[in-house]
Coordinates of C-alpha atoms in Angstrom, one line a residue:
Chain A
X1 CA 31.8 -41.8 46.9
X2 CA 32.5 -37.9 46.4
X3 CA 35.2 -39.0 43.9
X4 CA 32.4 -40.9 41.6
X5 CA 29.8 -38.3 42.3
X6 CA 32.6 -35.7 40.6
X7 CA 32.8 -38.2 37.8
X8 CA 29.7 -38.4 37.0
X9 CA 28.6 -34.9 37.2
X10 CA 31.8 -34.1 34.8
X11 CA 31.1 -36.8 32.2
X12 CA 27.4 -35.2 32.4
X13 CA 28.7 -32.0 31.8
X14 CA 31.4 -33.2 28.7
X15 CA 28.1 -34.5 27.1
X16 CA 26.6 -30.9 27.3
X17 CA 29.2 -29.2 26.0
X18 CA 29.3 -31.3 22.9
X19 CA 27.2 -28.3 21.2
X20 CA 27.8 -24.1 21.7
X21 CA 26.1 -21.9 19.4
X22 CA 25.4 -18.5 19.4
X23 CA 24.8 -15.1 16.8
X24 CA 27.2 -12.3 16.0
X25 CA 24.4 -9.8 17.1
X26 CA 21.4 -10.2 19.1
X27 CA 19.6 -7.3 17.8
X28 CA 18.9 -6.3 14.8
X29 CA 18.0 -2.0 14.4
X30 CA 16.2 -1.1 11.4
X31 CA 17.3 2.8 10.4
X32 CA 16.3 5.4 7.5
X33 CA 18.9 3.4 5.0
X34 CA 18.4 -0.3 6.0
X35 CA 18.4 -2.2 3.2
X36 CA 18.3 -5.8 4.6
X37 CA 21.3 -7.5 7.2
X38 CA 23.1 -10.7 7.7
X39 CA 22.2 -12.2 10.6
X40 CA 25.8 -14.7 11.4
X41 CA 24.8 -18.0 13.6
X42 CA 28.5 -19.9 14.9
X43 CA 29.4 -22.6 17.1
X44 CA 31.1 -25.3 18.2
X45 CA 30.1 -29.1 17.9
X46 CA 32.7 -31.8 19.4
X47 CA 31.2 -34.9 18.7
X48 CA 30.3 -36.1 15.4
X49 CA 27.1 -35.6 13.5
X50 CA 25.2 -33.3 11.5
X51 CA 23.4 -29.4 12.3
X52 CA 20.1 -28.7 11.2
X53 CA 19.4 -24.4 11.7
X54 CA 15.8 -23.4 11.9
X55 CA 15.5 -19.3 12.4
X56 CA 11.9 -18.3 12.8
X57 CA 10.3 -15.0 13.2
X58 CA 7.2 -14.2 15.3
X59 CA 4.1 -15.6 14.4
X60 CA 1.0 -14.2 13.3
X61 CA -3.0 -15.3 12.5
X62 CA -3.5 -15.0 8.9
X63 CA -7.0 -14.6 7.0
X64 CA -6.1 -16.7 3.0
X65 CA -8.4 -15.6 0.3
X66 CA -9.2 -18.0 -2.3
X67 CA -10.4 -16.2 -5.9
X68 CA -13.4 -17.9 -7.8
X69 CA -14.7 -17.5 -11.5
X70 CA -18.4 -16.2 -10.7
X71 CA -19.9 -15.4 -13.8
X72 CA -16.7 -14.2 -15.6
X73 CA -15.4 -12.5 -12.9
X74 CA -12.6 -13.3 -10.6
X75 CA -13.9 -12.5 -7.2
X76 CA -13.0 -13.7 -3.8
X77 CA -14.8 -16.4 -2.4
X78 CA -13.6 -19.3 0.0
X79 CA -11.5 -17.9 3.2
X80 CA -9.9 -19.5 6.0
X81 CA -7.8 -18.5 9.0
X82 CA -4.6 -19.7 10.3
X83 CA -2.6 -19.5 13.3
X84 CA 0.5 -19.3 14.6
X85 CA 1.8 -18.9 11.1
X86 CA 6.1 -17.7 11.4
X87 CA 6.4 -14.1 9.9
X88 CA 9.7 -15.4 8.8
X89 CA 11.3 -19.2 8.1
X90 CA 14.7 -19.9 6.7
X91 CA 16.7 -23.2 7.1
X92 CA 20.9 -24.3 7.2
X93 CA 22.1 -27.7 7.1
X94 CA 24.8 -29.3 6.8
X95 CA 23.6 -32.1 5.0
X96 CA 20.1 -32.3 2.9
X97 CA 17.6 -32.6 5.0
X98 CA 15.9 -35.8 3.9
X99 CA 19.0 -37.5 4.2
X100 CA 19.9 -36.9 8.1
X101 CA 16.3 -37.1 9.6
X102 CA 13.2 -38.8 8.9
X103 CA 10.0 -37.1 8.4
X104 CA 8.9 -38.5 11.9
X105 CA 11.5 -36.3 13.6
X106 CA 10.9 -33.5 11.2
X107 CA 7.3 -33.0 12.0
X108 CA 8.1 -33.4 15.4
X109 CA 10.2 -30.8 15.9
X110 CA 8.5 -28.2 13.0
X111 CA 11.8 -28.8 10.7
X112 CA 11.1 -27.8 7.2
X113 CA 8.4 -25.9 5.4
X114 CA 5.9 -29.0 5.3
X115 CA 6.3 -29.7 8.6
X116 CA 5.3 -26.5 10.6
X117 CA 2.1 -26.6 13.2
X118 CA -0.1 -24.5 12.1
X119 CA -3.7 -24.1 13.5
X120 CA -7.1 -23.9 11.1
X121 CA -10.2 -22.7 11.3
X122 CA -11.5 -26.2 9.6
X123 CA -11.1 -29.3 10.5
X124 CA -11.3 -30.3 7.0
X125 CA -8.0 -32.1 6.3
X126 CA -7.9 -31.7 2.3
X127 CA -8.7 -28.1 2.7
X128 CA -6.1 -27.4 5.0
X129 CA -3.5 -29.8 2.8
X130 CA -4.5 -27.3 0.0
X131 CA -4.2 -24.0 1.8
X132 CA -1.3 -24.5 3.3
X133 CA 0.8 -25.3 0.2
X134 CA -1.2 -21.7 -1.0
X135 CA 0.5 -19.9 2.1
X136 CA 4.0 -21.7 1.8
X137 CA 4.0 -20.5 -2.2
X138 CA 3.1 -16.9 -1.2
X139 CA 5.2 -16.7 1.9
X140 CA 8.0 -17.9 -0.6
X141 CA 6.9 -15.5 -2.9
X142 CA 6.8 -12.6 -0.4
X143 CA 10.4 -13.7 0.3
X144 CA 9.7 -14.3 4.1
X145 CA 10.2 -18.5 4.0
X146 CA 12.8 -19.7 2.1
X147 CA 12.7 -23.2 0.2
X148 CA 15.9 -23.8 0.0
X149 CA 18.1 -25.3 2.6
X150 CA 21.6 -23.1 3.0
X151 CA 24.9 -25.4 3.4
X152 CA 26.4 -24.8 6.6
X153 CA 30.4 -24.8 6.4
X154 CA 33.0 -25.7 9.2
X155 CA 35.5 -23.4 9.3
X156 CA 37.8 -25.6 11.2
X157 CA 37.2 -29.0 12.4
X158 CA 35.0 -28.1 15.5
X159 CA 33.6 -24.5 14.1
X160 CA 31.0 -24.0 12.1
X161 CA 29.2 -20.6 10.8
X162 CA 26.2 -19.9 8.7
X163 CA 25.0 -16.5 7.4
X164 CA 21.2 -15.6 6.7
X165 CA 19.9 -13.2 4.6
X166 CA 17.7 -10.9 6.2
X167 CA 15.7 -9.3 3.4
X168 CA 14.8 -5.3 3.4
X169 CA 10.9 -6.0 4.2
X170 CA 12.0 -8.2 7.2
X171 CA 9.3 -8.0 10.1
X172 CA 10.0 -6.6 13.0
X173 CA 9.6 -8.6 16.7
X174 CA 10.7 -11.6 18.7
X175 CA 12.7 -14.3 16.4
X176 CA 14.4 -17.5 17.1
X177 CA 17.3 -19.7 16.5
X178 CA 17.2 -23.1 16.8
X179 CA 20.4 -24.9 16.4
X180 CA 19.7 -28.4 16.0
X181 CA 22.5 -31.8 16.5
X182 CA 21.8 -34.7 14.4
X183 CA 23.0 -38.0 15.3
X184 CA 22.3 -41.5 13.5
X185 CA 18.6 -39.9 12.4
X186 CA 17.7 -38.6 15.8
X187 CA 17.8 -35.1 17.6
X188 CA 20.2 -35.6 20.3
X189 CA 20.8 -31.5 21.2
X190 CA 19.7 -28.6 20.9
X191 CA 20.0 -24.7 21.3
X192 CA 17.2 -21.9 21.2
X193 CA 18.9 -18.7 20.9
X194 CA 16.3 -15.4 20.3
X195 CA 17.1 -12.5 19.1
X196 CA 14.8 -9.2 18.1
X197 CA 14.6 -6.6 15.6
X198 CA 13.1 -3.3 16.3
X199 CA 12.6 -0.1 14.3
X200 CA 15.3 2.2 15.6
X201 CA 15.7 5.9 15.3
X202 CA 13.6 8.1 13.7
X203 CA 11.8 5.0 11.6
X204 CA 11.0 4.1 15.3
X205 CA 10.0 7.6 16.2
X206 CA 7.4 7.9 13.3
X207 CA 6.2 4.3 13.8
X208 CA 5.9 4.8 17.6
X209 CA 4.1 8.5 17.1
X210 CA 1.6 6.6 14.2
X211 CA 0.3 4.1 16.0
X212 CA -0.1 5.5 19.5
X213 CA -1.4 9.4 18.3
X214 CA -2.9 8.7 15.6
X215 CA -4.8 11.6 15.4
X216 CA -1.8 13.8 16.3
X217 CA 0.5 12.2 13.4
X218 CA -2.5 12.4 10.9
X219 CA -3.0 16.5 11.6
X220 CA 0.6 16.9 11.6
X221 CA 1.2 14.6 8.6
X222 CA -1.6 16.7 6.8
X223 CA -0.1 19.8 7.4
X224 CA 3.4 18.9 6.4
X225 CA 1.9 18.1 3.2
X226 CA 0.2 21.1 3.0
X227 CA 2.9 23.4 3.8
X228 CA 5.1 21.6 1.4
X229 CA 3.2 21.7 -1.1
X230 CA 2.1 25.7 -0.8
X231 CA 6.1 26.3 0.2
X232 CA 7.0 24.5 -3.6
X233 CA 4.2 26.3 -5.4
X234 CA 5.7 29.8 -3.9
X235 CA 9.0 29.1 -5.2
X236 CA 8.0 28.4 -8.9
X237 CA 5.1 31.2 -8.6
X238 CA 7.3 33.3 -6.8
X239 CA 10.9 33.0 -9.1
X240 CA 9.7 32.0 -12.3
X241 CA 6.7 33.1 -13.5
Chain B
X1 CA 19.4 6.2 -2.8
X2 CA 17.4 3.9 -0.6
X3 CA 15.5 5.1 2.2
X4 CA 13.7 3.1 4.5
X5 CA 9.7 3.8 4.7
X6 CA 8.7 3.1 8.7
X7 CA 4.9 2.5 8.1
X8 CA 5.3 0.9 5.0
X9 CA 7.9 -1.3 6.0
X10 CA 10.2 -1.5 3.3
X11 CA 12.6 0.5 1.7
X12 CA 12.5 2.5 -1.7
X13 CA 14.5 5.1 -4.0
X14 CA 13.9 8.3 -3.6
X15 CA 14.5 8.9 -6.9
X16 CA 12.1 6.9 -8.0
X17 CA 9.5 8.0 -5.9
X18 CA 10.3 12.3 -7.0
X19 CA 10.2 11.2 -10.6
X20 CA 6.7 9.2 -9.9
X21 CA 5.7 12.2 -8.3
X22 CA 6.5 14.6 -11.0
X23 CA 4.7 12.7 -14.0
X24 CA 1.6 12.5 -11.9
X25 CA 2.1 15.8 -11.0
X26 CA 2.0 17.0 -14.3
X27 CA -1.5 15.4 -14.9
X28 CA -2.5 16.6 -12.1
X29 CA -1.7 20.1 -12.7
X30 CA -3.0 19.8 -16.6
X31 CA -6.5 18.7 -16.1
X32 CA -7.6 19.6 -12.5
X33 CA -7.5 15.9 -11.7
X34 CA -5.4 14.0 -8.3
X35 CA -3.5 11.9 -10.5
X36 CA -4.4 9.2 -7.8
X37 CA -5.3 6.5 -10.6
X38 CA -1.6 6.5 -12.2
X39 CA 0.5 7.1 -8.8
X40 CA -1.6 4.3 -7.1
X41 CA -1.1 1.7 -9.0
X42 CA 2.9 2.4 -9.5
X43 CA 3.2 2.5 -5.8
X44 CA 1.1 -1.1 -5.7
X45 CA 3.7 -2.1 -8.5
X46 CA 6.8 -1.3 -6.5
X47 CA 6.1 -3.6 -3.8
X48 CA 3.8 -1.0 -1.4
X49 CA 1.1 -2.8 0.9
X50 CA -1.9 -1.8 -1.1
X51 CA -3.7 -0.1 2.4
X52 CA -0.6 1.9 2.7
X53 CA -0.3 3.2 -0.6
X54 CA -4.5 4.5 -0.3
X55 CA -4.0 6.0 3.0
X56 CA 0.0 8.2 1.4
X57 CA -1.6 9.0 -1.4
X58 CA -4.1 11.2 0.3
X59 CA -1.5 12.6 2.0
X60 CA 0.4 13.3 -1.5
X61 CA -2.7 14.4 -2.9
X62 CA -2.8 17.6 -0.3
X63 CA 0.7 18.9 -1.1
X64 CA 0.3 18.0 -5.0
X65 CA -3.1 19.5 -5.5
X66 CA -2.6 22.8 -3.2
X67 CA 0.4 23.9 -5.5
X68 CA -1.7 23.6 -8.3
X69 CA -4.6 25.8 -6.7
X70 CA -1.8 28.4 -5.9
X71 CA -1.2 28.6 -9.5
X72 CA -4.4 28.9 -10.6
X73 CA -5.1 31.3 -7.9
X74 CA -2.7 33.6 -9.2
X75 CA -4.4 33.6 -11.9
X76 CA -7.6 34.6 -10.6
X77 CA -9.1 31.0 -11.9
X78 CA -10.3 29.7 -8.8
X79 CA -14.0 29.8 -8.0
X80 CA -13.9 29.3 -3.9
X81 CA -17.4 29.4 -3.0
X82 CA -17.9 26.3 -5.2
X83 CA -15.1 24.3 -4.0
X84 CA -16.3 25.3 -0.4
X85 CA -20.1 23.9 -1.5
X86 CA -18.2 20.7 -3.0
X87 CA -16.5 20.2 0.3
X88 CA -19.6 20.2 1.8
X89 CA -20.9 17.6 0.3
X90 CA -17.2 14.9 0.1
X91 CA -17.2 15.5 3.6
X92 CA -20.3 13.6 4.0
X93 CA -19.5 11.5 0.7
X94 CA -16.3 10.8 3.3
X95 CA -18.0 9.2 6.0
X96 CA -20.6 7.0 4.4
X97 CA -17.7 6.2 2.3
X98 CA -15.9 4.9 5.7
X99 CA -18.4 2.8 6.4
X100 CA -18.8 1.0 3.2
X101 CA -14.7 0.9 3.3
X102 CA -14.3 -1.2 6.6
X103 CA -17.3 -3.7 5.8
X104 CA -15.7 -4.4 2.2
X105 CA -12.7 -5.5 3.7
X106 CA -14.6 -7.2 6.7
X107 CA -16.1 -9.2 3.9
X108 CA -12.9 -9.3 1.8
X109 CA -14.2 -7.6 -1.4
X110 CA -12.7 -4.1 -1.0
X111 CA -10.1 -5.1 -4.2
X112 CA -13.3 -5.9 -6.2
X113 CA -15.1 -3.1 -5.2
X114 CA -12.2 -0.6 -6.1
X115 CA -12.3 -2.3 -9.2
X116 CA -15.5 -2.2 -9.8
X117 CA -16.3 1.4 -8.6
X118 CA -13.3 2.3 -11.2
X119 CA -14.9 0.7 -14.3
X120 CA -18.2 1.8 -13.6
X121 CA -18.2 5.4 -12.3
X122 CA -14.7 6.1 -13.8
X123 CA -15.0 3.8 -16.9
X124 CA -18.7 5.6 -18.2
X125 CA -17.7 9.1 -17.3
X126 CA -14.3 9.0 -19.5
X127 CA -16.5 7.3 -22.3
X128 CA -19.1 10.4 -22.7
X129 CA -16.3 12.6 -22.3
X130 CA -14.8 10.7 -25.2
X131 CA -17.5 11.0 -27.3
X132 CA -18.5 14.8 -26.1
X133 CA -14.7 16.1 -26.6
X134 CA -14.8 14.4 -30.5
X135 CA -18.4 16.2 -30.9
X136 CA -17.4 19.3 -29.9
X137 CA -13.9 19.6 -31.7
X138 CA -15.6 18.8 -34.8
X139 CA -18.2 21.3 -34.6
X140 CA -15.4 24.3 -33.0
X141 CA -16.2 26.7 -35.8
X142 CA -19.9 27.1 -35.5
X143 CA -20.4 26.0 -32.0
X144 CA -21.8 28.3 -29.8
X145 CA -19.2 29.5 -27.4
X146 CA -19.3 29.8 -23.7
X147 CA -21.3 31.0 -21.6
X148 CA -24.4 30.9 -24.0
X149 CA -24.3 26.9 -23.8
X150 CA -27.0 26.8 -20.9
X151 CA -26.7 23.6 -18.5
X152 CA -29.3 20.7 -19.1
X153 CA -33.0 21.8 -18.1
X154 CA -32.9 19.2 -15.1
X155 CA -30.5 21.2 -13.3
X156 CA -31.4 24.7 -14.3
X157 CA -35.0 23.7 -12.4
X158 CA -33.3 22.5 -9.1
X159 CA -34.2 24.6 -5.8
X160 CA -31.9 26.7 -4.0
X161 CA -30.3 29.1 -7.1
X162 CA -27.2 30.8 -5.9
X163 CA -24.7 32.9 -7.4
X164 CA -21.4 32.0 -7.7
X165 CA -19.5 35.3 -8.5
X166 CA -16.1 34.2 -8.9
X167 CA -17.1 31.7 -12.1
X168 CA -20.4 33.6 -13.3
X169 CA -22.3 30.8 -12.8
X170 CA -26.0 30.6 -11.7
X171 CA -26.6 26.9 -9.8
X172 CA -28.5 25.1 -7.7
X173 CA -26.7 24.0 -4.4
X174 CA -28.0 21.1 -4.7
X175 CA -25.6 20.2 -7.5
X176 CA -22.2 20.7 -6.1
X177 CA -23.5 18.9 -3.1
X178 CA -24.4 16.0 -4.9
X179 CA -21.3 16.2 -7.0
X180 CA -19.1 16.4 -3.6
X181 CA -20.7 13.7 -1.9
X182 CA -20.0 11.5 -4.5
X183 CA -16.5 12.1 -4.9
X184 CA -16.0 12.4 -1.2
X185 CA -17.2 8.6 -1.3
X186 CA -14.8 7.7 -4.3
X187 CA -11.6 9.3 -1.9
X188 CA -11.7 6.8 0.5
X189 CA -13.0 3.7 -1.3
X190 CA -9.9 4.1 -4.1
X191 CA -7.8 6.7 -2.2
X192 CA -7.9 9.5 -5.9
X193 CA -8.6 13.1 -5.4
X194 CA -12.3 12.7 -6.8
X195 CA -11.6 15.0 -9.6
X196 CA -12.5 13.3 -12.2
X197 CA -15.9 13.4 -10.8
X198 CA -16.3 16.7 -10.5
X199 CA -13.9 18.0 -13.9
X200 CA -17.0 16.7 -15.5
X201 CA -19.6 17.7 -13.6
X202 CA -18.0 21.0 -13.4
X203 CA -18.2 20.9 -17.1
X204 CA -21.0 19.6 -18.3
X205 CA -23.8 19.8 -15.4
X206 CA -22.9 23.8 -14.4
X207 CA -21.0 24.7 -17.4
X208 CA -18.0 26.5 -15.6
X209 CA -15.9 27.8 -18.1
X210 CA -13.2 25.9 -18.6
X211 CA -10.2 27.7 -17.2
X212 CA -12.2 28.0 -13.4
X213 CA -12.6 23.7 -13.8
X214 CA -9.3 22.6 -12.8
X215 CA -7.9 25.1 -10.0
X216 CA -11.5 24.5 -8.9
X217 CA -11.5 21.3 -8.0
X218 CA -8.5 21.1 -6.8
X219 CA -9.1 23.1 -4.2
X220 CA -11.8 20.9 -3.5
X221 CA -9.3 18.1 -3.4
X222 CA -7.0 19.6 -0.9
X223 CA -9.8 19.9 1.6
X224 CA -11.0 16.7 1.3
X225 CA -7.6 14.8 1.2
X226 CA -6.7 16.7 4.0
X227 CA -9.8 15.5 6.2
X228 CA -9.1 12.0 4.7
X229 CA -5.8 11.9 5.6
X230 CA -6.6 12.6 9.4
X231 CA -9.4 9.8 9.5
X232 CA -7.2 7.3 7.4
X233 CA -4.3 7.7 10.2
X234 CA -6.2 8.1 12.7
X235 CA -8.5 4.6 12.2
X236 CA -6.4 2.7 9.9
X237 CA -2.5 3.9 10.7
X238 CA -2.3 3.8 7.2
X239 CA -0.6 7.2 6.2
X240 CA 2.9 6.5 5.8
X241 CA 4.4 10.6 5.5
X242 CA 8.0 9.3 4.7
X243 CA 6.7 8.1 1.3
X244 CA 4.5 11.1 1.0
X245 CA 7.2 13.5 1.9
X246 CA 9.2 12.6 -0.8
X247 CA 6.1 12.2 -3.7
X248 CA 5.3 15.9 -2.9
X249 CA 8.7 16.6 -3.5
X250 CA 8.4 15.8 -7.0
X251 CA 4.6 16.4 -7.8
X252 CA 4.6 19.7 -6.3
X253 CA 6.5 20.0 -9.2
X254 CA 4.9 18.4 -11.6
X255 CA 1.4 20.5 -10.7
X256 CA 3.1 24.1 -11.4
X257 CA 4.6 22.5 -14.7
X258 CA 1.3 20.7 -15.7
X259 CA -0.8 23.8 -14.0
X260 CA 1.4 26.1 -17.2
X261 CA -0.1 24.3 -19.7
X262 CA -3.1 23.9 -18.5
X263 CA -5.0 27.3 -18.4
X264 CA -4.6 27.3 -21.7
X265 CA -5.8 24.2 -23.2
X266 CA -8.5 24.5 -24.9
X267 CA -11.1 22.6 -22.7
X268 CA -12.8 19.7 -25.6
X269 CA -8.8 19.1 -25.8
X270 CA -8.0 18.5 -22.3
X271 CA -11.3 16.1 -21.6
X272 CA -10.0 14.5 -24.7
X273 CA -6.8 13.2 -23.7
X274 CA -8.1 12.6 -20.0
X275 CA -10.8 10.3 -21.2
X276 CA -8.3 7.9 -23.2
X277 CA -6.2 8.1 -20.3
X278 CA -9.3 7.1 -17.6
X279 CA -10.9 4.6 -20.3
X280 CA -7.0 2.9 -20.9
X281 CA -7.0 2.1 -16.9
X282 CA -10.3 1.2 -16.8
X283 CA -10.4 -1.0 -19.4
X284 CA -6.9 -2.9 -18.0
X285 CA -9.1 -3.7 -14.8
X286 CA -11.3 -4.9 -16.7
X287 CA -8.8 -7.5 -18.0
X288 CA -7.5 -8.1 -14.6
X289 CA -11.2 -9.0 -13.5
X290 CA -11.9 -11.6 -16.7
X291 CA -8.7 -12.7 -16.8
X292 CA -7.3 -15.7 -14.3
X293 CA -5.1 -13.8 -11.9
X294 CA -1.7 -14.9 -11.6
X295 CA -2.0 -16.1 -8.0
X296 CA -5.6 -17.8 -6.8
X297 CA -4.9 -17.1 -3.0
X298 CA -4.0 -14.0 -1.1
X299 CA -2.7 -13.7 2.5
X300 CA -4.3 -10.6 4.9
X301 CA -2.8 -10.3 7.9
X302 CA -4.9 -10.5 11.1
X303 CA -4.0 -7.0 12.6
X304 CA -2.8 -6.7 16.3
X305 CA -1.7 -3.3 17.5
X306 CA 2.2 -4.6 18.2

């Protein structure tokens, strides 16, 4: 009996470790000269089958606009909200998409740009259909979600490693990283791995100081500017003439 | 070299922010005017959230304008009991200004409004400056030179006459208040100095001659940017000083070069080449606003404090 119960919990542990995964760094520090990072997801995958990554960033509610022609002038008319919209969306794969999974599993898991769950202030299906595909072309256009799927390569036979492109204007807070095994057209694993990015150093200083004393940081701001301003005049006033 | 902005959220050249800095500067310093209207939009250009661009520029708009006052100070051109009056009046201008501000972009029509306020107040003025600076360069040999031309017979009946002995001119109180409010209101709804308000007010309502105008009202600019600034960062955490830091590097500049010219330009001269300026941004929003924008849909974030 103890010989089958060690068995069994082995072959249930085998199964686990068909998938590892995990990033080169877990947090990402936005200094004075950032100018964008790559963000390095690796792993391990045993079995055979395909990876689908999904990184997301932290969501946000969203009022869209919609601009009218009212007498001659474009003005903005129609608006709707939207929640839990990702700040940030960018895909890997190692195979296309439409090829490994069906759209059932797709939607159900928020795979793909089409496909995330996002909640309206209307219950008016068109008008979400149509918004939606708004957001996703400004998003794209804003460079946070990105269309395209990027080919995942295995270094060796078992290890894989995908880089994504963190642009400069990034946001900052709690992202994700979804690692995702395809077998046959089904999800059979998955990993969630999280990482952050934070303003660090003196960006994070000034951000911190803004938002909590904001009076403070406005009088000092203010008289920063003033001084600079009075301590340039004095040295063209002062040397030129 | 890139430096990253930490209200803003983005990074930006430096260089290309001083050099931004000094050609506004330069207007700035040349006609008495923020040089809000050309910076703004450059900023919007390079990829600046529009809120955060307003809320820096006012901070720019202190350091710019305050080294042009010190130069025109020097030069005894600065009439202080006026700009103190103006003040008095864009402070108020400020807050009603406030008010309209946050229920525009409750409603989502603050881009329109900007607009809107740009064409209209900004669009008319620069038109009868046009017109004026044409008419008066034409007639320079026999008109009559200052300070015989009186002010128009509306103003020179207003209550409360006061002299203003720095500038020579006898006014009514009345009028700089009014002017001030005004502009006051035009700071915070489009985030400029409000000089080109009062440049022609200055002008044409109390007939300051023209070397007081701008060293005049840009004193009035640096106290009201500076109380905008403070409400702007205070309600809206808008002020980014990075990016401000860096634009007063360069239009600091700018102002003492553009300040040199300046004082002596002849003043039909200078209104003539600000007008074309004001009417050529005007009438470019006015194509924006006719025109179909490029993109029908815009995104504003729902702002949590995170």
């Amino acid at each position: 009996m103890k010989v089958l119960f060690a068995l069994f919990c082995l072959t249930y542990a085998c199964q686990g470790m068909g998938l590892t995964a995990d990033l080169a760094t877990h947090a990402v520090r936005i200094d004075t000269d950032f100018t964008g990072e790559d963000m390095v997801v690796f792993g391990t995958l045993t079995k055979k089958g395909d990876i689908i990554i999904v990184v997301r960033g932290p969501e946000e509610t969203l009022t869209i606009r919609k601009k009218e022609s009212i007498h001659g002038l474009w003005l903005n008319h129609d608006a709707l909200t939207v929640h839990e919209v990702p700040r940030y969306y960018a895909m890997a794969c190692t195979k296309p998409l439409d090829s490994i999974l069906s759209q059932e599993e797709r939607t159900r898991h928020e795979i793909g740009l089409q496909n995330l769950h996002l909640t309206w202030s209307t219950p008016d299906a068109e008008l979400q259909k149509t918004y939606t595909h708004a957001l996703i072309h400004e998003k794209i256009k804003q460079n946070r979600y990105i269309p395209t799927c990027g080919l995942i390569n295995f270094v060796s036979t078992n290890l894989f490693r995908i880089t994504f492109q963190l642009p400069a204007t990034v946001p900052t807070g709690a992202y994700t990283v979804q690692v995702f095994v395809v077998q046959e057209g089904q999800i059979t694993d998955a990993r969630t791995i999280p990482f952050i990015i934070t303003k660090a150093g003196s960006s994070a200083d000034l951000s911190e100081f803004a938002t909590h004393n904001g009076f403070a940081y406005g009088l000092l701001s203010a008289l920063c500017s003033l001084f600079l301003g009075l301590i340039i005049s004095q040295f063209f006033i002062r040397f030129r003439v | 070299m890139q430096i990253y902005l930490p209200i803003a959220g983005m990074p930006v050249d430096v260089l290309v922010l001083i050099i931004l800095g000094l050609v506004t500067g330069s207007i700035s310093g040349l006609f008495g005017v923020g040089g809000g209207f050309l910076l703004t939009p450059f900023l919007l250009f390079m990829g600046i959230p529009p809120a955060i661009a307003v809320g820096s520029q006012t901070a720019q708009l202190i350091g710019s304008s305050i080294s042009g006052v010190m130069t025109y100070w020097k030069k005894r051109a600065v009439d202080i009991h006026m700009s103190l009056v103006l003040f008095a009046g864009s402070a108020v201008g400020t807050f009603i200004g406030l008010l309209f501000f946050s229920h525009l972009k409750k409603i989502g029509q603050i881009d329109f409004a900007i607009a809107a306020s740009y064409i209209l107040v900004l669009g008319s003025l620069s038109l009868i400056m046009l017109f004026e600076s044409i008419q008066t360069l034409r007639r320079e040999k026999s008109a009559i030179p200052y300070p015989l031309t009186k002010a128009p017979k509306w103003v020179r009946r207003l209550p409360f006459q006061v002299l203003f002995p720095h500038s020579s001119i006898r006014a009514s109180v009345l009028m700089p208040l009014g002017i001030g409010f005004i502009a006051g209101f035009l700071v915070v709804i489009m985030g400029i100095g409000g000089g080109f308000v009062i440049v022609p007010a200055l002008n044409y309502l109390l007939r300051m001659p023209p070397h007081f105008i701008p060293g005049t009202s840009l004193l009035q600019i640096v106290f009201a940017t500076f109380l905008v600034t403070i409400l702007q960062a205070t309600l809206n955490h808008t002020v980014d000083f990075v990016l401000a830091f860096y634009l007063i590097l360069g239009s600091a500049v700018g102002v003492q070069i553009g300040a040199r010219y300046g004082y002596d330009l002849r003043g039909p001269l200078a209104r003539l080449f600000l007008s074309l300026l004001v009417l050529s941004v005007s009438l470019r929003l006015v194509f924006e606003l006719t025109h179909t924008p490029p993109s029908l849909y815009s995104l504003e974030r729902k702002v949590d404090k995170s």
